[in-house]
Tab-separated table of C-alpha atoms in Angstrom:
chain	number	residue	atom	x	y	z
A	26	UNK	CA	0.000	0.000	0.000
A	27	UNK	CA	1.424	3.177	-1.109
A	28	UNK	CA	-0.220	5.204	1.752
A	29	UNK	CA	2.736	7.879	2.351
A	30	UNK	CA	2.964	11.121	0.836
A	31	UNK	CA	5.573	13.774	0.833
A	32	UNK	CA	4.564	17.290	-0.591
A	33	UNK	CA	7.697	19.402	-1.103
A	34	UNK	CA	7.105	22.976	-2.637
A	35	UNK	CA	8.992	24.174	-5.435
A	36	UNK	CA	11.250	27.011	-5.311
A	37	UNK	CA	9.880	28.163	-2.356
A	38	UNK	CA	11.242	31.089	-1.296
A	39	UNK	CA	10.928	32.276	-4.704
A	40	UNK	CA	7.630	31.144	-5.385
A	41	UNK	CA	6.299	33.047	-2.478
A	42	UNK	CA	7.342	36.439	-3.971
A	43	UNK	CA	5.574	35.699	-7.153
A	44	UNK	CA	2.337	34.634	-5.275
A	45	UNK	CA	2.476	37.861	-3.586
A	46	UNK	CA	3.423	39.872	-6.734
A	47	UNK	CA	1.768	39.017	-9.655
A	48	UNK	CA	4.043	40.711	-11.576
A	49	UNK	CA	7.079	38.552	-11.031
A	50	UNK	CA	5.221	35.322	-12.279
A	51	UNK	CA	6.942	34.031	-15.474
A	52	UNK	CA	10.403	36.374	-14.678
A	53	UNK	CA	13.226	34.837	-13.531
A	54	UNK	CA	13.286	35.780	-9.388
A	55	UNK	CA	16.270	35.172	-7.263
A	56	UNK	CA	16.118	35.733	-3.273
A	57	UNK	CA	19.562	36.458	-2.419
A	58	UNK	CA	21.709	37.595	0.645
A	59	UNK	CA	23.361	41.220	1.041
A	60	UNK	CA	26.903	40.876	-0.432
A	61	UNK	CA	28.149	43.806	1.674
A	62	UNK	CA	27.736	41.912	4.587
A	63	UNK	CA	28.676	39.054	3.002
A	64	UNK	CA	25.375	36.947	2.844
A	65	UNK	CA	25.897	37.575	-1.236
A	66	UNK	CA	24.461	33.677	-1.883
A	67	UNK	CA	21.251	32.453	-3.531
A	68	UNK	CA	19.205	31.209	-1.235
A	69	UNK	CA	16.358	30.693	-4.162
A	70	UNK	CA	15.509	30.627	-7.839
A	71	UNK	CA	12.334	30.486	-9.530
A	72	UNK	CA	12.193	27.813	-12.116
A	73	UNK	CA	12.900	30.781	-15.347
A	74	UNK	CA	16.000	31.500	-13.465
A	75	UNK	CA	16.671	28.094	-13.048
A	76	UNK	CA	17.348	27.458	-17.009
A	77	UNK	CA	19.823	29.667	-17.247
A	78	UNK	CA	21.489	27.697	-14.814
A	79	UNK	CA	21.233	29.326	-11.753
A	80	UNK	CA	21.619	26.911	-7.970
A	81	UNK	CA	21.527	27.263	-4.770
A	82	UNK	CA	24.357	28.184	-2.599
A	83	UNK	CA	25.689	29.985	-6.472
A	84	UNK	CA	27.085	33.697	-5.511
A	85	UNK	CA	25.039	35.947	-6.310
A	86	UNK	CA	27.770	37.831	-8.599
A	87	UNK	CA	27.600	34.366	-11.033
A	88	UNK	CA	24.198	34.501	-10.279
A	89	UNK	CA	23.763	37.934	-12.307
A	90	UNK	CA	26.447	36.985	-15.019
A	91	UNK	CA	24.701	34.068	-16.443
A	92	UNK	CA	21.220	35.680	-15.391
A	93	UNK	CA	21.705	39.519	-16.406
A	94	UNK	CA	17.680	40.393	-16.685
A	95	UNK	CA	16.840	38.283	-13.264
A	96	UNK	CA	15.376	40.138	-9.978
A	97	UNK	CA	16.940	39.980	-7.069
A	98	UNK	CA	15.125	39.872	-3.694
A	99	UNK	CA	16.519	39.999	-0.265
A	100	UNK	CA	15.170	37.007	1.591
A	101	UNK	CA	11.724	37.549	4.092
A	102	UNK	CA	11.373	34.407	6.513
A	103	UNK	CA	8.722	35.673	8.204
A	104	UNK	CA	6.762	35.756	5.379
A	105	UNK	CA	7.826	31.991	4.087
A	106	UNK	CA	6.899	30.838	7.559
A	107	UNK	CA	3.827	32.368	7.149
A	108	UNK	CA	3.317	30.588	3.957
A	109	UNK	CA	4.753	27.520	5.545
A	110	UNK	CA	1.571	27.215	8.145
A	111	UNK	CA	-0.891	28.163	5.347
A	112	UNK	CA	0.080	24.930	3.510
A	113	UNK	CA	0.960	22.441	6.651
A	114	UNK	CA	-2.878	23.481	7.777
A	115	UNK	CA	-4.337	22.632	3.898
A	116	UNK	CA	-2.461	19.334	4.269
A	117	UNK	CA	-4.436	18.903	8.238
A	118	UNK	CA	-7.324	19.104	6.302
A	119	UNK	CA	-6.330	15.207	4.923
A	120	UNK	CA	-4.833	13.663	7.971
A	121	UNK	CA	-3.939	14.461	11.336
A	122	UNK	CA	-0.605	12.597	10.919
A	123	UNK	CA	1.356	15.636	9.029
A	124	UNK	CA	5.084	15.422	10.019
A	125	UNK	CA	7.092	18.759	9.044
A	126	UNK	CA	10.366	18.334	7.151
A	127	UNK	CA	11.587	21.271	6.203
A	128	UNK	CA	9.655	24.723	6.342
A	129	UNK	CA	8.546	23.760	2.371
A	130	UNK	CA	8.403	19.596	3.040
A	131	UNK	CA	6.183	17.407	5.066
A	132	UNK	CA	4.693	13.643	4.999
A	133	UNK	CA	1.656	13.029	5.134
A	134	UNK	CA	0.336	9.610	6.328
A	135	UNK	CA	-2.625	9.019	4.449
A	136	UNK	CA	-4.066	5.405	5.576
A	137	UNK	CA	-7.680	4.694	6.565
A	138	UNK	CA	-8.979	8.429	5.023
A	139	UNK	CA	-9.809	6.895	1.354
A	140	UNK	CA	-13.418	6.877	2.499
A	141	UNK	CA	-13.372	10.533	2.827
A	142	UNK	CA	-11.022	11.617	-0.082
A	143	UNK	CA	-10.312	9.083	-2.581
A	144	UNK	CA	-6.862	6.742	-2.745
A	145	UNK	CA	-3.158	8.532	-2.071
A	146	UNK	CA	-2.856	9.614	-5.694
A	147	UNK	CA	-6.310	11.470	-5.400
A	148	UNK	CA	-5.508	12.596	-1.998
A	149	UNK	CA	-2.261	14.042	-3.665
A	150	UNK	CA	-3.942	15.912	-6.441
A	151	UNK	CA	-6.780	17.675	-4.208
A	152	UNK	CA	-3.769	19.231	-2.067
A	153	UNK	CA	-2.069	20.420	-5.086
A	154	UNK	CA	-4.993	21.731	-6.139
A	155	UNK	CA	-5.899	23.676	-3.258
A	156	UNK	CA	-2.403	24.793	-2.381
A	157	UNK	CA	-1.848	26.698	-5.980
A	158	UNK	CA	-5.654	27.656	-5.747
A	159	UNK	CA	-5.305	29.120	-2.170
A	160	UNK	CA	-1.775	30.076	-1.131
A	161	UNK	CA	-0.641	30.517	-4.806
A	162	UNK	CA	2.769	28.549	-5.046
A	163	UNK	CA	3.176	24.960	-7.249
A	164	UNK	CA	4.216	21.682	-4.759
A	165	UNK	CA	5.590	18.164	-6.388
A	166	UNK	CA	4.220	15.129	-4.526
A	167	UNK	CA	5.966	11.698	-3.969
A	168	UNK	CA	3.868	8.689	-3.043
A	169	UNK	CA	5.358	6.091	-1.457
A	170	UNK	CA	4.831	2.670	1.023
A	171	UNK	CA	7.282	4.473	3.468
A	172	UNK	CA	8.721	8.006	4.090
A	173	UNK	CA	12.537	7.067	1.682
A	174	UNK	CA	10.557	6.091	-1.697
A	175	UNK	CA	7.991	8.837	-1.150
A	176	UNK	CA	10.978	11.677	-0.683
A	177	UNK	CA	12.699	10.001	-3.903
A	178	UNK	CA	9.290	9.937	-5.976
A	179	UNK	CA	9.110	13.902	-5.189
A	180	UNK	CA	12.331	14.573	-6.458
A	181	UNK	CA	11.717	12.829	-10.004
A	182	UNK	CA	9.473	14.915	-11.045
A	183	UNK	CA	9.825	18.740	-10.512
A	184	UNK	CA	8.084	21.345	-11.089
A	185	UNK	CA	4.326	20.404	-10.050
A	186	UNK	CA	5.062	17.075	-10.321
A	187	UNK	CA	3.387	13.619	-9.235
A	188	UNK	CA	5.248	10.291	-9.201
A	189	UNK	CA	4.869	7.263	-7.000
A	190	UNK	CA	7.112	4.292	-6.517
A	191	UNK	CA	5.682	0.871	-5.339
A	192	UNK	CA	8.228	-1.464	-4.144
A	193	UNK	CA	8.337	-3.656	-7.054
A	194	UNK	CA	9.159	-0.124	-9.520
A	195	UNK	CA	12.464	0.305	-7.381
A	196	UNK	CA	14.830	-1.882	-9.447
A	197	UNK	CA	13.514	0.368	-12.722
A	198	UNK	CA	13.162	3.940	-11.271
A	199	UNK	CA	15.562	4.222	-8.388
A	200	UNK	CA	18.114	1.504	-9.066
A	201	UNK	CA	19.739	3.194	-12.368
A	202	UNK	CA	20.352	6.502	-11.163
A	203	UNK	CA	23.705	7.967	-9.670
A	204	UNK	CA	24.195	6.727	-5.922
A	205	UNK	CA	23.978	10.583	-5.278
A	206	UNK	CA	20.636	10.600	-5.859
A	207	UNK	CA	19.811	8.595	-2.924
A	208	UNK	CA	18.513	10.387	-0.014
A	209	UNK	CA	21.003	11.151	2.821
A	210	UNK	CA	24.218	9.985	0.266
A	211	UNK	CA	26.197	13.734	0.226
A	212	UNK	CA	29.192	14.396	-1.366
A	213	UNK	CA	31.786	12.937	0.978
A	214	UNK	CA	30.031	9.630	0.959
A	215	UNK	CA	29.294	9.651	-2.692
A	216	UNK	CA	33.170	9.768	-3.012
A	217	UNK	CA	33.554	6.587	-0.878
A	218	UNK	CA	30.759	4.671	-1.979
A	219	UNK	CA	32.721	5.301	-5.504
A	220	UNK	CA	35.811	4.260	-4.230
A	221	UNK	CA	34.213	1.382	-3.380
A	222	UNK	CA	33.341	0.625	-7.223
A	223	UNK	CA	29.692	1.707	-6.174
A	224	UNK	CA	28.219	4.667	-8.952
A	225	UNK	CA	24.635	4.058	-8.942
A	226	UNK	CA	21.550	3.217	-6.420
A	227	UNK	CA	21.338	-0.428	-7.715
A	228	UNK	CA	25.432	-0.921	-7.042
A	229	UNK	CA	24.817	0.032	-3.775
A	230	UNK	CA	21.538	-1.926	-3.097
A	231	UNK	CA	23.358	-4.952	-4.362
A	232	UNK	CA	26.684	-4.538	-2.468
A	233	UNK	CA	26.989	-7.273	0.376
A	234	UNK	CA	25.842	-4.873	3.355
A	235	UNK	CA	29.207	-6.883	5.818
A	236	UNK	CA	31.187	-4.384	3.186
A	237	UNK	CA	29.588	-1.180	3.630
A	238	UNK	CA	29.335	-2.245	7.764
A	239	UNK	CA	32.890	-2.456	7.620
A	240	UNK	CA	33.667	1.033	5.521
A	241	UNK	CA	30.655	3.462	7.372
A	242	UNK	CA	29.800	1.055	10.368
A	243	UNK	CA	26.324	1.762	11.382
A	244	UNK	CA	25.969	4.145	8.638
A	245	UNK	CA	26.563	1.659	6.149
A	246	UNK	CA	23.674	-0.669	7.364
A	247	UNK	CA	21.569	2.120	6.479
A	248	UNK	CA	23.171	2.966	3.435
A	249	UNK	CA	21.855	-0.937	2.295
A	250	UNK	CA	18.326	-0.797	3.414
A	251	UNK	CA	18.127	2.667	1.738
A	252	UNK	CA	19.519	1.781	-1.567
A	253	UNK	CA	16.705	-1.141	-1.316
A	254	UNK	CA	13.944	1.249	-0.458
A	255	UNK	CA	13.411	0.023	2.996
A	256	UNK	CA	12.685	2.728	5.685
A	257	UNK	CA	10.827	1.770	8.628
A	258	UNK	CA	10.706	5.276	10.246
A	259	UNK	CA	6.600	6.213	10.900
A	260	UNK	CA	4.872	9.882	9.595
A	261	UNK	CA	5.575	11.449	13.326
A	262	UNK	CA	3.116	14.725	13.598
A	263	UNK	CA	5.077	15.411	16.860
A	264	UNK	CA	9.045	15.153	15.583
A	265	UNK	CA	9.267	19.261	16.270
A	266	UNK	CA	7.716	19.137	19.942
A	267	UNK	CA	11.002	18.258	21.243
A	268	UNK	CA	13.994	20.525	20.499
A	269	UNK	CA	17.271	18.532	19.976
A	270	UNK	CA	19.707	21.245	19.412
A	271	UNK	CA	19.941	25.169	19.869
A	272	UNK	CA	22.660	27.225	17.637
A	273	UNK	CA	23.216	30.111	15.735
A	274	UNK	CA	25.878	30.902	12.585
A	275	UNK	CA	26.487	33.810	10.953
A	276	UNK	CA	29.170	34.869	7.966
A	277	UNK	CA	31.267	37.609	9.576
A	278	UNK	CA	31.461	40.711	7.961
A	279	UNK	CA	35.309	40.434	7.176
A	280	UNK	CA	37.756	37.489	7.562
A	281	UNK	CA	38.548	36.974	11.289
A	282	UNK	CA	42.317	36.439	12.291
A	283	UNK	CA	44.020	35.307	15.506
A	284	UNK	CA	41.934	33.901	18.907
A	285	UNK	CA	40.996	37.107	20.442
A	286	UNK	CA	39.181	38.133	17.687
A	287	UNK	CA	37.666	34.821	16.713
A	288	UNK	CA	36.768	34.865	21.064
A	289	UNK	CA	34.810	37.513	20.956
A	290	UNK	CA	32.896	36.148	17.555
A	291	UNK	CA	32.118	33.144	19.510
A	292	UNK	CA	31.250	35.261	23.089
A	293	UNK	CA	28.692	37.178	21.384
A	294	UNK	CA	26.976	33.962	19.905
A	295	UNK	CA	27.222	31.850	23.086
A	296	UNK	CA	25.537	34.984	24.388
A	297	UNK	CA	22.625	34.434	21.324
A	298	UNK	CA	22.721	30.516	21.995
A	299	UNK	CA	22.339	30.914	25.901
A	300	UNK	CA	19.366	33.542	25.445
A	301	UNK	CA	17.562	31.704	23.480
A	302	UNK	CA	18.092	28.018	25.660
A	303	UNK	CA	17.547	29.809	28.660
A	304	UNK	CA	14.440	31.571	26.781
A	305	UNK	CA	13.074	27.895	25.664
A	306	UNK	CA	13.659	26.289	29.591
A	307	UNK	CA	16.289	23.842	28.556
A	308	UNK	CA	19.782	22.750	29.133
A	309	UNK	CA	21.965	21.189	27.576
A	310	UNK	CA	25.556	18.731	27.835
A	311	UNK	CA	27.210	19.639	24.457
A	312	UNK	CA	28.683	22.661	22.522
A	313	UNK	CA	29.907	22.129	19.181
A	314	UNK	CA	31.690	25.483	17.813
A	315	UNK	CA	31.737	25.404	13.306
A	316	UNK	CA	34.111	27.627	11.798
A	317	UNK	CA	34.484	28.055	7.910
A	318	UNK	CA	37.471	29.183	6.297
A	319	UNK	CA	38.365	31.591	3.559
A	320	UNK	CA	38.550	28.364	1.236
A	321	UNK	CA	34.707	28.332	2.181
A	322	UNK	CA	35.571	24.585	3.787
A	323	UNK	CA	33.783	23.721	6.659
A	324	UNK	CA	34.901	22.500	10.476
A	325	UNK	CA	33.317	21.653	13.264
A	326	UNK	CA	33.872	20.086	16.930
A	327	UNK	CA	31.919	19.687	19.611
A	328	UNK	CA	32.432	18.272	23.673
A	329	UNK	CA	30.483	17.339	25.860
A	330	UNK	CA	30.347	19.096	29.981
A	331	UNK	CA	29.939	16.847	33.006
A	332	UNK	CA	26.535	18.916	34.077
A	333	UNK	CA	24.002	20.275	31.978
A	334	UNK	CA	24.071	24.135	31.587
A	335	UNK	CA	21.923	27.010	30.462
A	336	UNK	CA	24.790	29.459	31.405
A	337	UNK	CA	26.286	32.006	28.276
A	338	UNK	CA	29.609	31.104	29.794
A	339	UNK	CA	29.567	27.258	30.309
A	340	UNK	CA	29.179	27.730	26.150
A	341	UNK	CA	32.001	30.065	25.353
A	342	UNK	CA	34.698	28.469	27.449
A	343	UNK	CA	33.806	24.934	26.009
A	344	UNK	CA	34.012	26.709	22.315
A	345	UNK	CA	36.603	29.008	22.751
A	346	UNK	CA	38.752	25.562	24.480
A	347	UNK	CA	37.801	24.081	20.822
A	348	UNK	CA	38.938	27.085	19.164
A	349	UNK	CA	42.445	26.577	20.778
A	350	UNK	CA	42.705	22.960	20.357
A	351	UNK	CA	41.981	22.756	16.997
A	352	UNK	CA	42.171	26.288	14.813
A	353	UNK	CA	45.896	27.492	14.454
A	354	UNK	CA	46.002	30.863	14.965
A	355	UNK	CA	47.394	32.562	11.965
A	356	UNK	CA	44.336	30.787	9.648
A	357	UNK	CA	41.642	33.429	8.790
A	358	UNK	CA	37.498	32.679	9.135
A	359	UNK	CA	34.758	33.670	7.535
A	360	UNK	CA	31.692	32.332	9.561
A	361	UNK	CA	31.621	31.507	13.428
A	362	UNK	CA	28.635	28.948	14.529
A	363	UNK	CA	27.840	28.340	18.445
A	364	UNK	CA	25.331	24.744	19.309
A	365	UNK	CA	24.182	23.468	22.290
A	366	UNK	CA	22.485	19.996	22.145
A	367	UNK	CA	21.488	17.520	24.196
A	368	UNK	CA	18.742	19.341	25.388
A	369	UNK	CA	16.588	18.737	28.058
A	370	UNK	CA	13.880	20.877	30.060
A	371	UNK	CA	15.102	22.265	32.861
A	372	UNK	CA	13.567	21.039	36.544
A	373	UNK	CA	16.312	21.515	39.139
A	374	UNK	CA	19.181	24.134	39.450
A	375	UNK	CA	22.861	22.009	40.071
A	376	UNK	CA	24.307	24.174	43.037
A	377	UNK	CA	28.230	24.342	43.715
A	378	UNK	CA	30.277	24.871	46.997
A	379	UNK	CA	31.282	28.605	46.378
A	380	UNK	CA	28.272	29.963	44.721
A	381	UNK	CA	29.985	31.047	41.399
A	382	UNK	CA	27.686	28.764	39.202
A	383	UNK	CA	24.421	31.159	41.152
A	384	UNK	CA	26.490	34.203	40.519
A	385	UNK	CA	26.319	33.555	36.820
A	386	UNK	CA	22.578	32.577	36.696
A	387	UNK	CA	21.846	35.892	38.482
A	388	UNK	CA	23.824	37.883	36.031
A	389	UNK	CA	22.475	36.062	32.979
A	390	UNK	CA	18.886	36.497	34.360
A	391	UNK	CA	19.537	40.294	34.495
A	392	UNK	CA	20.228	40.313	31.517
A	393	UNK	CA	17.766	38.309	29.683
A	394	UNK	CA	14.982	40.625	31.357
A	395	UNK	CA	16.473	43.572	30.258
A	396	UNK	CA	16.380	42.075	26.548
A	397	UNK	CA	13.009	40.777	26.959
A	398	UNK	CA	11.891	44.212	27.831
A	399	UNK	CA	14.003	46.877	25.847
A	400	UNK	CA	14.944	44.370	22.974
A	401	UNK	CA	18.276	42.305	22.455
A	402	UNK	CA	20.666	44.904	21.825
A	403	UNK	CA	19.714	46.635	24.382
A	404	UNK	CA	22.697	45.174	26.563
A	405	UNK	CA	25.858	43.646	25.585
A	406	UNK	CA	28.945	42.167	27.377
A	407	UNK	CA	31.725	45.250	26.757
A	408	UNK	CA	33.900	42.513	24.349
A	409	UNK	CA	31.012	42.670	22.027
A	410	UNK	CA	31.439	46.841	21.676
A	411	UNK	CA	34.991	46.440	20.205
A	412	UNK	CA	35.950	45.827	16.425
A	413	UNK	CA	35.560	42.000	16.486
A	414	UNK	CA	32.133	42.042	18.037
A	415	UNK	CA	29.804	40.608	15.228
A	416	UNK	CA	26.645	42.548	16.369
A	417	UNK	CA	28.801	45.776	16.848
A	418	UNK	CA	27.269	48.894	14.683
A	419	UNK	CA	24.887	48.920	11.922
A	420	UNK	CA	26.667	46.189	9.645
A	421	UNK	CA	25.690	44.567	12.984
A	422	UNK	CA	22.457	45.089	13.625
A	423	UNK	CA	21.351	44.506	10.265
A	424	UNK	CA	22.517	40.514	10.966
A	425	UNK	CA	21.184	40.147	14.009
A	426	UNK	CA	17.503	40.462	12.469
A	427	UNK	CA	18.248	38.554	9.414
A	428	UNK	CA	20.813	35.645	10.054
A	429	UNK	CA	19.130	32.036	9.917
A	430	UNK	CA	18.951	30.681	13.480
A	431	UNK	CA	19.732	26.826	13.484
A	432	UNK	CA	16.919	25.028	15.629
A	433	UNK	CA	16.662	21.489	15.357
């Protein structure tokens, strides 16, 4: 029974602008970052953009080059979110069992509602019907027996597409493609599966699974069961109660050199990354700093403390003792990210013999009702008002507002 659906709108961010303006529909629209403060990336691209060839993650300079008559549009996540809810509550209609996957993906777990709407593939088309009717944007859907084959179905067919794979159409539609093309392969593993004499989905799905146990341990297990279609994972409407991980990045406005500098980068978003746990009632056991390099490579580390911690500076001296263990000191950055995870909610305060660990909940307190009340830059720490401070002065300011939080 091919009862799982996954809708997954198309050019989303893009889309949205075009809904809104009628104006931009058929033009090639771009939603781009602020190269002055370095964001200069495309986020987006409507589909007429798209044939000239322009991605994701392409700077927006290339971007314009290949694109000269395209629109650029800085990017609005309030309004996608709003968006976002508009089309999760169109799919509620359906079926109560609506899992979120991304702010423009969700399954859908369609079983036992064909007496009220028809079979999946009928299910499917009345929700693409009402989403372009009522919100305005275009959605593929992927129908599948489980959550894997209905993500890969989606991506066959884009845009407003509608494909569904049954378990016996997996050696013909999924098997031939490039191993890349399977969900959760990236680029690193695509390079290893390859090494590995393995180019293609059905290579994979017919590699003896001891093998790829061996290479990727766990990892590899998966990797098998994948490349066979074979996902046992359920449509969970509740995945996003819980909050796994808090953390914020953001590209710095110039390249960062030395520890001090990077220090105070990473103090002002253990600061952010504190607020916000301490704003949520959690705490946490590990930090993991990220730092990306002027080669645009990324690295990250993370440790784990011995108690769990809400406190701004449990964060930073965990990150900045990852900074020093790892980063050499004369090798520039570009963009600073702060995580804590492990998260649980927080019932009981861990007391210490000297009262330090109070001290710092007091001062952190202050502060977070100060922000709650004036705003958050209404305070900062005085490291954050000299020239490596991230949110120091307009350029600032300006980021604060707009850089993605990372909330899983």
């Amino acid at each position: 029974m091919c009862n799982i659906l996954l809708v997954d709108m198309n050019s989303f961010y893009a889309s949205v602008h075009q809904a809104i303006e009628p104006s931009l529909r058929g033009r090639p629209v771009i939603v781009a970052g602020n190269p002055e403060n370095r964001h200069g990336i495309v986020l987006a691209a409507s589909y007429e953009a798209k044939k000239f060839g322009v991605k994701t993650g392409m700077p927006k300079w290339e971007a314009r080059m290949i694109c000269p008559d395209a629109i650029f549009i800085l990017p609005r996540h309030d309004l996608y979110l709003s968006f976002s809810a508009r089309i999760l509550q169109i799919m509620k209609d359906f079926t109560p069992l609506v899992e979120p996957f991304s702010i423009d993906e969700a399954f859908l777990d369609v079983t036992g509602c064909g007496h009220l709407f028809g079979d999946s593939v009928q299910i499917a088309r009345q929700i693409k019907k009402r989403i372009r009717q009522e919100v305005g944007v275009l959605c593929s859907v992927g129908i599948g027996p489980n959550k894997l084959l209905a993500k890969m179905a989606a991506e066959l067919q884009k845009p407003d597409g509608l494909t569904v794979i049954t378990r016996d159409e997996i050696p013909l539609k999924l098997w031939p493609l490039p191993v890349k093309e399977l969900f959760g392969v990236g680029s690193r593993t695509e390079r290893k599966l390859n090494n590995l004499g393995i180019f293609t989905i059905g290579d994979l799905a017919r590699c003896p699974v001891d093998i790829l146990v061996r290479r990727f341990g766990v990892t590899g297990k998966v990797l098998y069961l994948s490349a066979n279609g074979i996902d046992y994972s359920p449509v969970d409407p509740h995945s996003l109660d819980v909050v796994k991980s808090i953390g914020k990045q953001l590209t710095l406005s110039r390249d960062y050199q030395g520890h001090d500098e990077i220090k105070v980068a990473i103090l002002d978003l253990s600061e952010r990354v504190g607020y916000r746990v301490r704003q949520g009632g959690y705490v946490g056991k590990t930090v993991s700093l990220t730092l990306r390099d002027t080669n645009l490579l990324f690295y990250s580390w993370s440790s784990s403390l011995r108690e769990y911690t809400d406190l701004t500076e449990d964060i930073y001296r965990v990150a900045v003792r990852l900074l020093k263990d790892n980063w050499p000191e004369h090798k520039k950055v570009r963009l600073v990210g702060i995580a804590l995870s492990k998260l649980v909610k927080k019932e009981v305060e861990q007391a210490d013999v000297f009262g330090e660990k109070d001290k710092k909940r007091r001062l952190n307190r202050v502060c977070d009702e100060i922000r709650q009340r004036f705003g958050y830059g209404s305070i900062w720490r005085c490291a954050s008002l000299t020239r490596g401070g991230i949110y120091h002065g307009q350029q600032g300011q300006q980021a604060l507002g707009r850089a993605p939080d990372d909330v899983s």
